Amino acid sequence: MTEAPTPSKAPLNAPWRATVLTLFPDMFPGPLGVSLAGRALTAGLWTLEARDIRASATDKHRSVDDTPAGGGPGMVLRADVLAAAIDAAAIAPDRPRLLMSPRGRPLTQALVQDLAAGPGPLIICGRFEGIDQRVIEARELIEVSIGDYVLSGGEIAALALIDACVRLLPGVMGKLESGTDESFSDGLLEYPQYTRPQLFEGRPIPDILLSGDHAKVAAWRRAAAEELTRARRPDLWASRSEERHEQNGTGQKTPKNTTDG
């Protein structure tokens, strides 16, 4: 699988760009046209172009797929048609070319941050049984997955990826902390949140959050995030522990805390 390049920084004042290749361009902007992403799109903080793959078909039926070589169910997107659609998009060479695929590398917050810091990707949405492997190799596509499940096509996955990136762009969110102090930003799940009313069906807001002591509140939130991560995502907790070991300045593994589970 092709490794994702480190996206170059977008030029100053250049809006972040998302170019989507799809058989259903009417699915865009969809939910990206409302709320924070929609307001930012209207304000020109980012741009979206949805291009129809079928426009690159060459026969009178505008065919984009064919039966899989070797037999089997379903249809496969043709390499020649998809390659022509990619080439017609004429994106700059520093923009990554992504293929939404359940067999791809996981879409993590770290990858989202890298993509948001760059000029914006070309995103290819597959359909049917997938796309011809040769176009993946010939156009150096980076396969990205939003989870261990199969969707009808890559459009919903592309919407999720774009939304995750757009909310990190400068000027999109009200406060910078809103994009950094949340799940996965520090390898942890986000701590529990509370707001008024102070008492809900007999359940109060934890007293420490009403104390006004910012240091104690921060410590409580940190401990709550660590507890949630250990309980719900032991894979994240293990990765975090390994990273701490590697960063240990002594060159030796840090003794494991017996409360880590």
Backbone as a ProteinNet text record, in pm:
[ID]
protein_1_A
[PRIMARY]
MTEAPTPSKAPLNAPWRATVLTLFPDMFPGPLGVSLAGRALTAGLWTLEARDIRASATDKHRSVDDTPAGGGPGMVLRADVLAAAIDAAAIAPDRPRLLMSPRGRPLTQALVQDLAAGPGPLIICGRFEGIDQRVIEARELIEVSIGDYVLSGGEIAALALIDACVRLLPGVMGKLESGTDESFSDGLLEYPQYTRPQLFEGRPIPDILLSGDHAKVAAWRRAAAEELTRARRPDLWASRSEERHEQNGTGQKTPKNTTDG
[TERTIARY]
83.5	0	87.8	50.4	127.9	119.6	234.7	237.5	193.4	122.9	76.5	192.8	209.2	313.8	276.1	374.4	346.3	298.5	172.1	120.5	197.7	227.5	294.1	195.8	247.4	162.1	95.9	-30.9	-100.6	-45.9	-37.4	9.4	-78.3	-19.3	-94.6	-211.1	-328	-449.1	-512.1	-453.7	-515.2	-613.9	-739.1	-836	-803	-835	-819.7	-918.3	-873	-954.8	-982.5	-1105.9	-1143.3	-1200.2	-1139.4	-1189.3	-1234.3	-1359	-1416.1	-1452.7	-1406.3	-1446.3	-1550.8	-1668	-1779.4	-1873.5	-1950.4	-2057.9	-2185.6	-2185.3	-2303.9	-2266.3	-2228.9	-2187	-2296.3	-2423.2	-2532.4	-2533	-2453.5	-2445.1	-2363.7	-2301.5	-2216.8	-2273.1	-2266.9	-2200.4	-2277.5	-2408.4	-2483	-2471.4	-2440.1	-2428.4	-2314.5	-2222.1	-2112.5	-2159.5	-2282.8	-2336	-2408.8	-2411.3	-2481.1	-2386.5	-2430.7	-2357.6	-2219.5	-2120.5	-1987.5	-1924.9	-1928.4	-1866.4	-1935	-2067	-2140.1	-2112.5	-2107.5	-2077	-1934.9	-1842.2	-1703.9	-1692.9	-1773.1	-1773.7	-1825.5	-1932.8	-1989.1	-1891.2	-1817.2	-1721.4	-1592.6	-1576.4	-1456.5	-1336	-1358.8	-1247.1	-1199.8	-1284.3	-1246.3	-1333.7	-1293	-1369.6	-1395.1	-1502.5	-1540.5	-1577.6	-1519.3	-1552.7	-1586.9	-1709.7	-1751.9	-1757.3	-1675.2	-1663.1	-1721.2	-1794.5	-1861.1	-1763.1	-1735.2	-1646.1	-1700.4	-1831.5	-1894.1	-1865.3	-1825.8	-1793.1	-1669.5	-1589.6	-1469	-1491.5	-1615.2	-1646.3	-1643.5	-1610.2	-1591.1	-1693.9	-1772.2	-1869.4	-2005.5	-2095.4	-2223.8	-2310.9	-2283.1	-2359.8	-2296.8	-2185.1	-2110.6	-2078.7	-2028.6	-1997.2	-1874	-1879.8	-1766.6	-1715.1	-1785.5	-1750.3	-1757.1	-1705.3	-1710.8	-1701	-1720.8	-1717.9	-1576.5	-1563.4	-1430.2	-1353.5	-1227.3	-1142.2	-1131.9	-1144.3	-1141	-1276.7	-1379.6	-1514.7	-1551.1	-1675.1	-1722.8	-1837.9	-1902.6	-2021	-1983.2	-2082.6	-2064.6	-1986.6	-1954.4	-1882.3	-1765.3	-1668.1	-1547.4	-1530.2	-1496.8	-1471.2	-1347.7	-1359.8	-1252.6	-1134.7	-1015.1	-893.3	-881.4	-916.1	-897	-989.9	-1116.1	-1211.5	-1172.8	-1139.1	-1105.3	-974.7	-878.2	-752	-776.7	-863.6	-895.7	-963.5	-1049.4	-1117.1	-1017.7	-922.5	-819.1	-734.8	-694.4	-611.4	-687.6	-815.8	-896.2	-912.6	-903.1	-914.3	-796.3	-683.1	-565.1	-527.2	-516.9	-480.7	-330.4	-290	-148.5	-78.5	49.8	119.6	137.5	125.4	143	15.2	-94.4	-219.9	-229.5	-253	-261.4	-382.9	-368.7	-477.1	-525.6	-645.5	-699.5	-808.2	-813.9	-921.7	-988.8	-1116.3	-1188.4	-1212.3	-1157.5	-1159.4	-1156.1	-1239.7	-1237.1	-1106.7	-1021.2	-894.1	-779.7	-813.3	-710.6	-657.7	-562.8	-510.5	-619.2	-626.4	-734.1	-726.6	-841.6	-848.9	-841.2	-725.2	-704.2	-702.8	-710.4	-704.8	-570.2	-464	-331.7	-329.6	-389.7	-396.6	-484	-595.8	-682.6	-606.4	-528.3	-451	-350.6	-286.4	-191.7	-262.3	-376.5	-450.6	-503.5	-550.5	-602.7	-493	-369.6	-257.7	-206	-247.5	-201.4	-297.1	-278.6	-362.6	-499.3	-519.1	-646.4	-633	-705.6	-687.5	-783.4	-745	-837.3	-888.5	-1019.5	-1078.9	-1160.6	-1129.1	-1197.9	-1296.1	-1420.1	-1524.4	-1554.9	-1521.9	-1548.8	-1693.9	-1731.4	-1865.2	-1851.9	-1962.3	-1966.5	-1870.9	-1790.7	-1697.9	-1561.6	-1546.8	-1418.6	-1369	-1239.4	-1181.9	-1063.1	-1030.4	-919.1	-789.3	-719.6	-596.8	-492.2	-492.3	-388.1	-393.9	-515.2	-523	-477	-496.7	-445.2	-294.2	-230.6	-85.3	-35.8	-100.8	-54.1	-69.2	-172.9	-195.8	-156.6	-91.6	-37.5	-143.3	-256	-364.7	-336.9	-372.7	-356.9	-492.7	-504	-630.9	-652.1	-769.9	-803.9	-938.1	-947.7	-1069.7	-1122.4	-1255	-1313.2	-1362.9	-1343	-1383.2	-1388.9	-1400.1	-1401.2	-1541.9	-1594.8	-1725.4	-1731	-1832.6	-1841.9	-1965.7	-1946.2	-2054.9	-2090.1	-2199.2	-2239.4	-2142.9	-2074.3	-1978.8	-1894.7	-1800.7	-1707.6	-1755.9	-1876.1	-1922.3	-1941.5	-2005.4	-2026.9	-1893.2	-1801.5	-1668.3	-1596.9	-1611.7	-1549	-1607.2	-1738.8	-1802.1	-1746.2	-1727.4	-1673.1	-1530.4	-1448.7	-1310	-1304.1	-1381.4	-1379.2	-1426.6	-1534.7	-1585.1	-1480.6	-1412.2	-1309.7	-1197.4	-1163.2	-1056.3	-1102.4	-1220.6	-1267.5	-1280.1	-1326.2	-1345.3	-1214.8	-1099.9	-969.7	-909.7	-972.4	-916.6	-928.4	-830.5	-836	-962.9	-1029.9	-1149.2	-1279.1	-1273.6	-1397.4	-1466.6	-1391.1	-1449	-1433.8	-1522.7	-1523.5	-1399.3	-1350.5	-1232.4	-1132.3	-1006.1	-902.7	-903.8	-933.4	-931.2	-1036.3	-1144.4	-1250.8	-1200	-1095.2	-1043.2	-929	-881	-765.4	-794.9	-887.3	-915	-1034.1	-1014.4	-1123.3	-1067.6	-1156.4	-1113.4	-1004.9	-902.4	-792.1	-686.6	-714	-616.2	-487.5	-496.6	-376.9	-369.3	-424.5	-423.9	-522.8	-614.8	-713.7	-854.1	-952.5	-1091.3	-1122.7	-1222.7	-1255.6	-1322.9	-1295.5	-1358.1	-1507.5	-1588.4	-1731.9	-1758.1	-1863.2	-1902.5	-2035.2	-2052	-2174.5	-2212.5	-2340.8	-2386.9	-2517.2	-2580.5	-2705	-2814	-2906.6	-2924.1	-2823.8	-2798.9	-2699.9	-2743.2	-2873.8	-2926.7	-3024.9	-2999.4	-3085.2	-3127.6	-3257.8	-3315	-3233.8	-3197.1	-3123.4	-2973.9	-2925.6	-2782.9	-2719.6	-2628.8	-2567.5	-2443.4	-2405.5	-2275.6	-2169.7	-2060	-1954.8	-1911.9	-1902.3	-1872.3	-1744.9	-1644.4	-1514.6	-1524.9	-1620.3	-1635.6	-1699.1	-1757.3	-1818.9	-1732.8	-1613	-1527.7	-1458.2	-1439.4	-1365	-1215.4	-1169.6	-1025.4	-982.6	-922.9	-891.3	-792.4	-697.4	-598.6	-665.6	-755.6	-825.1	-919.8	-984.7	-1072.8	-992.5	-876.5	-792.4	-745.7	-709.1	-663.8	-777.6	-897.5	-1014.1	-1043.4	-1040.7	-1068.9	-964.8	-839.5	-732.7	-753.2	-782.1	-802	-923.4	-1030.3	-1151	-1124.7	-1047.9	-1014.6	-931.1	-835.6	-752	-834.2	-926.3	-1009.8	-1099.2	-1159.4	-1244.9	-1164.9	-1045.6	-963.9	-921.6	-878.5	-840.9	-957	-1077.7	-1193.4	-1251.4	-1258.4	-1329.6	-1239.2	-1116.6	-1025.6	-887.5	-877.4	-747.3	-639.8	-679.9	-581.6	-516.2	-597	-541	-451.4	-495.6	-416.5	-283.3	-284.3	-160.1	-65.2	-119.5	-35.6	23.4	-57	-9.8	102.2	85.8	189.1	319.3	308	428.1	498.6	420.6	479.9	553.7	496.1	564.3	694.4	694.5	817.2	925.5	885.9	983.3	1039.7	959.2	1002.8	1078.7	1089.2	1160.5	1307.4	1355.9	1491.8	1600.8	1569.4	1671.9	1705.6	1620.6	1643.4	1590.4	1525.5	1468.8	1317.8	1249.8	1105.5	1064.6	963.8	911.3	833.5	855.3	780	630.1	557.1	414.1	342	251.7	168.9	70.3	64.9	-20.6	-168.6	-200.6	-341.8	-382.7	-287.5	-318	-405.6	-418	-505.6	-435.9
-117.9	0	123.8	221.4	343.1	420.2	466.4	544.6	686.5	744.7	881.4	977.1	1068.2	1168	1270.6	1338.9	1447.5	1566	1607.3	1715.6	1844	1916.1	2044.2	2145.6	2248.6	2352.4	2428.7	2461.7	2538.2	2679.3	2740.6	2877.8	2970.9	3077.9	3172.9	3226.6	3237.2	3293	3202.6	3086.2	2993.7	2905.4	2897.3	2813.4	2665.7	2591.3	2446.2	2390.3	2295.1	2245.2	2096.4	2058.7	1917.2	1892.8	1800.4	1760.5	1616	1588.6	1454.9	1398.2	1276.7	1202.9	1099.4	1106	1022.7	997.4	891.2	866.6	939.9	1000.5	1069.2	1207.6	1299.1	1432.2	1509.2	1472.8	1541.8	1514.6	1418.6	1391.5	1497.6	1586.1	1690	1828.6	1925.2	1915.5	1837.9	1814.7	1738.5	1803.8	1725.1	1782.2	1882.3	1882.8	1980.2	2120.6	2132.3	2262.1	2332.9	2273.3	2334.4	2346.1	2413.9	2429.6	2491.6	2450.7	2511.4	2495.8	2374.5	2350.2	2432	2440.9	2515.6	2664.6	2719	2861.8	2890.9	2799.8	2819.1	2806.7	2719	2703.6	2831.5	2886.4	3010.4	3126.5	3125.7	3233.1	3219.4	3107.3	3088.6	3039.8	2984.6	2931	2796.9	2734.2	2611.2	2598.5	2515.6	2496.7	2348.6	2318.9	2181.5	2169.5	2070	2039.6	1892	1861.9	1723.2	1697.4	1604.4	1575.3	1436.8	1427.5	1303.2	1212.3	1095.6	999.5	961.1	954.6	909.6	1004.9	1128.3	1223.8	1180	1088.6	1040.8	911.7	860	740.3	776.4	679.3	707.9	643.3	547.9	482.8	552.6	517.1	586	560.1	451.1	418.3	479.2	546.4	607.1	501	388.8	277.7	309.1	275.3	300.8	173.2	61.4	-61.3	-179.6	-293.3	-418	-532.9	-656.2	-772.8	-798.2	-852.7	-875.8	-985.3	-960.9	-1063.2	-1182.1	-1302	-1421.3	-1463.7	-1383.3	-1418.4	-1366.7	-1385	-1339.3	-1242.3	-1208.6	-1122.2	-975.1	-896.8	-752.4	-703	-574.5	-507.1	-429.7	-395.7	-326	-200.3	-88.7	34.7	17.4	56.7	37	129.5	76.1	153.5	269.1	246.2	352.2	470.3	441.6	549.4	628.9	558.7	628.6	705.7	649.7	720.9	848.9	841.2	960.7	1066.1	1022.5	1116.4	1182.6	1104.5	1159.8	1262.3	1226.2	1317.4	1445.2	1432.2	1548.8	1646.5	1595.1	1683.6	1778.9	1740.2	1826.4	1892.3	1811.2	1868	1892.8	1981.9	2011	1887.8	1868.1	1747.1	1735.3	1846.4	1838.4	1798	1781.1	1740.6	1588.2	1529.1	1382.9	1328.8	1208.1	1140.5	1025.6	1038.3	940.6	856.9	730.6	640.7	589.4	620.2	570.2	420.8	341	195.4	128.4	25.2	-42.5	-115.1	-133.6	-201	-99.8	29.1	132.5	155.1	246.4	284.7	357.6	340.3	402.8	554.8	617.7	762.9	801.3	841.5	882	1033.7	1084.4	1228.6	1284.1	1206.5	1251.4	1268.9	1175.1	1187.8	1306	1325.1	1439.3	1570.1	1579.8	1701.9	1726.4	1620.3	1634.7	1682.3	1623	1660.9	1804.2	1841.7	1977	2081.5	2045.3	2139.4	2156.5	2069.1	2075.5	2151.4	2142.8	2217	2155.2	2031.3	1962.4	1849.1	1738.9	1618.7	1606.8	1520	1462.5	1333.7	1316	1199.3	1121.7	993.9	908.9	818.4	817.5	736.8	617.3	499.5	378	335.3	242.8	182.6	37.7	-34.5	-174.1	-259.1	-345.3	-432	-365.6	-242.6	-174.2	-119.7	-87.9	-33.3	-119.4	-112.1	-189.2	-153.7	-257.6	-237	-158	-170.5	-106.2	45.7	102.4	248	295	212.4	244.9	258.8	164.5	165.9	275.3	288.5	382.2	527.8	558.1	695.6	716.4	616.6	625.4	672.7	601.6	636.3	584.8	662.8	626.3	580.9	455.2	401.7	437.7	490.5	535.7	476.7	428.2	365.7	442.7	456.8	520.5	416.8	287.8	186.4	48.4	-50.3	-189.4	-234.3	-173.1	-211	-167.2	-214.8	-187	-101.1	7.9	95.9	67.8	126.1	108.7	179.7	280.3	354.9	444.2	514.1	593.9	733.1	771	908.1	943.5	856.2	884.8	893.9	806.6	812.1	941.4	985.2	1110.9	1229	1230	1336.2	1341.5	1224.4	1219.1	1273.4	1233.1	1280	1431.8	1483.7	1628	1705.5	1659.8	1728.3	1732.4	1619.3	1613.6	1712.6	1731.5	1825	1969.7	1998.2	2136	2200.3	2124.5	2183.6	2226.1	2178.7	2217.4	2337.2	2382.8	2493.6	2623.7	2712.1	2840.1	2917.8	2965.9	3047.3	2971.6	2837.5	2759.9	2744.7	2710.8	2690.8	2817.6	2833.9	2955.5	2975.2	2867.4	2875.2	2770.7	2806.3	2713	2588.5	2605.8	2490.7	2388.1	2431.7	2339.4	2230	2259.7	2161.5	2079.7	2113.9	2043.1	1968.6	2018.9	1958.8	1865.8	1752.1	1659.9	1521	1425.7	1287.5	1276.1	1195.3	1159	1269.1	1392.4	1498.6	1472.1	1396.4	1363.1	1212.6	1137.1	992	940.3	1024.6	986.4	1017.4	944.5	981.3	1106.2	1180.1	1305	1275.6	1360.8	1351.6	1382.8	1343.1	1372.9	1523.1	1566.3	1707	1724.2	1842.1	1874.5	2019.7	2051.7	2189.5	2199.4	2314.9	2331.6	2240.9	2195.5	2231.2	2160.7	2219.8	2163.4	2026.6	2006.7	1877.7	1827.3	1708.2	1648.5	1509.6	1492.5	1363.9	1300.7	1384.1	1336.5	1322.3	1354.6	1342.6	1482.6	1509.9	1642.5	1651.4	1772.6	1796	1771.5	1702.6	1681.7	1814.6	1813.8	1936.6	2004	1925.1	1983.2	2073.5	2044.7	2125.6	2261	2274.2	2400.3	2473.5	2421.1	2476.3	2605.2	2626.6	2743.9	2725.7	2609.6	2580.9	2516.7	2595.4	2548.2	2432.4	2432.8	2325.4	2193.4	2199	2077.7	2028	2120.7	2082.1	2011.9	2068.6	2008.6	1869.6	1854.5	1724.2	1622.5	1666.9	1576.8	1532	1626.1	1592.4	1496.1	1520.3	1432	1289.9	1279.4	1147.1	1077.6	1154.2	1095.8	1047.9	1124.6	1084.7	957.4	948.4	828.5	706.8	725.1	613.7	563.8	657	618.3	546	596.1	535.7	394.5	376.3	241.3	144	191.7	102.9	73.9	176.9	162.2	136	186.6	170.2	126.3	1	-47.9	-42.8	-44.7	-34.5	103.1	208.3	342.8	358.1	301	312.8	241.6	125.2	51.1	129	188	266.6	386.9	448.5	565.2	525.4	409.6	362	332.5	270.3	241.4	369.1	471.2	598.5	663.4	654.7	710	636.8	505.1	428.1	473	493.8	534.5	672.6	758.4	894.8	908.2	797.5	801.3	833.2	940.1	987	893.7	799.9	709.5	598.2	582.7	474.3	342.4	344.7	223.1	239.5	130.2	135.6	183.1	271.7	319.5	207.3	182.1	77.1	101.3	-4.3	10.6	39.2	136.7	171	56.5	8.9	-106.7	-72.8	56.8	92.9	98.9	75.5	87.3	-25.4	-129.5	-240	-333.9
0	0	0	-79.9	-88.8	41.6	91.5	213.8	185.7	282.4	265.8	277.6	179.3	190.6	295.3	349.3	441.3	360	376.6	292.9	316.9	209.6	224.9	278.7	342.3	395.5	280.9	299.7	196.6	193.5	74.9	66	149	199.6	278.2	196.3	262.2	201.9	95.5	67.3	-27.9	46.4	1	72.4	57.3	159.6	156.5	53.9	-27	-136.7	-122.1	-150	-157.8	-296.5	-369.1	-501.3	-490.8	-524	-508.2	-644.1	-671.4	-791.2	-750.4	-810.4	-768	-884.5	-876.3	-973.1	-933.4	-814	-763.5	-710.7	-799.3	-753.4	-681.2	-701.5	-633.5	-482.9	-437.6	-294.5	-220.5	-296.2	-237.7	-268.7	-175.5	-46.4	58.9	38.9	138.5	275.5	377.5	512.8	526.6	431.9	437.8	401.7	353.7	316.8	429.1	548.8	662.5	781.1	884.8	1010	986.8	1066.6	1059.4	921.9	868.2	738	629.1	633.4	532.7	539.2	660.6	674.6	626.2	657.7	614	462.7	402.3	256.7	190.7	245.6	192.9	208.8	319.5	347.2	267.7	195.1	115	191.7	312.7	390.3	334.5	254.9	186	62	-30.9	-153.1	-176.4	-248.1	-277.3	-424.4	-490.7	-628.9	-638.9	-679.3	-700.3	-850.2	-897	-1039.7	-1069.1	-1178.4	-1217.4	-1292.5	-1237	-1302.8	-1439.6	-1450.3	-1574.9	-1692.2	-1661.4	-1768.1	-1846.3	-1788.6	-1856.6	-1933.4	-1932	-2011.5	-2159.9	-2243.4	-2386	-2477.6	-2428	-2516.2	-2505.6	-2593.8	-2600.4	-2478.4	-2407	-2286.7	-2160.7	-2176	-2064.4	-1957.6	-2003.1	-1913	-1829.2	-1702.5	-1612.6	-1546.6	-1564.1	-1494.1	-1587.7	-1538.3	-1614.5	-1515.7	-1566.4	-1479.2	-1427.6	-1307.3	-1250.2	-1322.9	-1350.8	-1411.3	-1316.1	-1370.8	-1287.1	-1238.6	-1268.9	-1229.3	-1091.9	-1056.5	-926.7	-942.6	-829.7	-834.8	-851.4	-891	-894.6	-1014.9	-1007.9	-1115.3	-1055.1	-1140.6	-1096.4	-1181	-1117.2	-1191.2	-1279.6	-1403.7	-1501.8	-1475.1	-1497.5	-1475.2	-1572.7	-1700.3	-1799	-1775.4	-1739.6	-1714.8	-1590.8	-1482.1	-1358.1	-1372.5	-1441.7	-1463.7	-1542.4	-1642.9	-1721.1	-1634.6	-1541.7	-1452.4	-1356.7	-1307.8	-1219.4	-1294.9	-1414.6	-1494.4	-1529.7	-1558.2	-1596	-1480.5	-1357.5	-1241	-1232.8	-1290.3	-1302.7	-1170.3	-1065.5	-935.6	-929	-839.8	-820.6	-764.4	-797.1	-753.9	-603	-530	-384.9	-311.9	-385.1	-321.6	-319.1	-201.2	-193.6	-266.6	-321.1	-391.8	-305.7	-253.9	-160.4	-225.5	-188	-228.3	-101.9	-84.6	31.7	12.5	104.9	88.9	225.3	249.8	379.7	407	306.1	329.4	347.7	352.7	361.7	501.9	511.8	642.3	719.3	851.3	929.3	924.9	918	926.8	1074	1118	1256.5	1265.7	1389.3	1407.3	1362.6	1378.6	1333.5	1181.6	1107.9	962.8	923.1	993.1	966.7	983.9	1090	1114.4	1002.2	955	844	717.3	687.7	567.6	577.8	696.1	715	703.2	734.8	727.4	585.4	494.2	355.9	267.2	136.3	41.2	18.2	64.4	44.3	-55.6	-35.2	-117.1	-235	-326.3	-423.9	-361	-357.7	-292.8	-395.4	-409.7	-506.2	-431.6	-477.2	-415.3	-504.2	-457	-532	-519.9	-604.1	-600.9	-642.8	-638.7	-682	-597.7	-663.4	-591.3	-568.8	-612.8	-595.7	-728.7	-733.6	-856	-898.1	-1024.5	-1080.6	-1007.5	-958.9	-883	-960.9	-1091.4	-1171.8	-1166.2	-1151.9	-1142.1	-1003.9	-902.3	-768.8	-774.4	-843.8	-854.2	-948.5	-1064.3	-1166.6	-1123.2	-1044.5	-1001.5	-855	-796.4	-659.9	-560.1	-560.3	-469.5	-329.8	-232.1	-91.5	-39.6	-3.3	44.1	190.6	221.2	356	395.8	517.8	568.7	689.8	698.2	816.7	917.6	890.9	988.1	926.5	1012.2	968.1	932.8	827.2	776.1	630.6	558.3	415.1	388.2	315.4	274	128.3	81.1	-58.7	-153.5	-104	-185.3	-96.2	-157	-79.4	-43.7	-89.4	-69.1	77.9	154.5	296.9	369.9	333.1	393.9	357.9	232.7	190.1	266.2	287	364	506.1	566.3	701.8	706	609.7	605.9	586.5	493.6	467.4	589.4	652.4	770.8	881.3	902.9	1007.6	980.4	852.8	816.1	825.3	771.2	762.8	899.8	998.8	1131	1195.1	1143.1	1197	1124.1	1016	939.3	1018.1	1006.1	1077.6	1044	1148.2	1130.4	1124.3	1121	1108.3	1242.7	1346.6	1479.2	1562.5	1658.2	1738.4	1822	1882.3	1967.2	1922.3	1919.7	1877.4	1964.6	2095.2	2185.1	2147.7	2080.2	2043.3	1950	1872.9	1779.7	1833.7	1953.1	2005.8	2134.7	2215.6	2345.7	2334.2	2262.8	2238.5	2212.2	2184.2	2164.9	2059.4	2090.6	2001.3	1985.3	2032.1	2011.9	2088	2197.9	2274.6	2297.4	2205.7	2219.6	2321.8	2366.1	2465.9	2415.6	2468.3	2445.6	2527.9	2483.2	2553	2686.7	2784.1	2915.5	2905.2	3006.4	3004.6	3012.4	2944.5	2944.6	3019.2	3081.3	3155.1	3129	3146.3	3141.2	3221.2	3223.8	3299	3243.4	3327.2	3468.5	3559.9	3674.2	3766.7	3819.2	3829.4	3873.4	3768.2	3713.8	3611.8	3655.7	3683.4	3724.6	3837.2	3932.7	4049.4	4028.8	3908	3877.3	3875.5	3969.2	3974.1	3885.5	3851.4	3789.1	3896.1	3865.2	3965.7	4029.3	4160.2	4233.8	4186.5	4151.3	4116.6	3993.7	3904.4	3784	3813.9	3933.4	3975.7	4076.9	4104.5	4209.8	4169.4	4040.1	3995.6	4001.4	4047.2	4056.3	3923.5	3834.7	3700.3	3700.5	3793.2	3799	3837.6	3935.6	3977.5	3868.9	3799.1	3689.3	3579.5	3545.5	3441.8	3483	3610.5	3659.4	3656.5	3695.5	3692.4	3550.2	3457.3	3318.2	3261.8	3296.4	3248.8	3301.5	3431.1	3490.4	3430.6	3405.7	3347	3204.9	3128	2991	2990.8	3081.9	3089.2	3129.8	3225	3268.9	3155.1	3081.4	2968.9	2861.1	2833.9	2728.2	2766.4	2890.2	2935.3	2924.9	2961.8	2966.3	2828.6	2742.7	2616.2	2495.7	2501.9	2389	2437.9	2484.4	2532.2	2423.7	2296.3	2188.7	2189.2	2208.6	2216.8	2338.5	2450.7	2573.4	2558.8	2494.5	2473.6	2383.1	2276	2185.1	2256.1	2341.2	2416.7	2512.3	2576.4	2668.9	2595.4	2477.4	2398.8	2356.9	2321.1	2280.1	2396.6	2516.2	2633.6	2660	2639.3	2658.9	2562.2	2435.3	2334.4	2362	2424.4	2452	2583.5	2656.3	2783.5	2759.4	2819.8	2794.2	2841.8	2927.2	2979.5	2882.3	2778.7	2683.6	2733.4	2853.5	2909.4	2917.5	2917.9	2928.3	3066.8	3068.1	3194.4	3262.1	3391.5	3459.2	3447.2	3418.3	3395.9	3526.3	3523.3	3637.9	3661.5	3783	3810.9	3798.3	3790.2	3774.8	3629.5	3537.5	3395.2	3343.8	3420.4	3376.3	3280.9
[MASK]
+++++++++++++++++++++++++++++++++++++++++++++++++++++++++++++++++++++++++++++++++++++++++++++++++++++++++++++++++++++++++++++++++++++++++++++++++++++++++++++++++++++++++++++++++++++++++++++++++++++++++++++++++++++++++++++++++++++++++++++++++++++++++++++++++++++

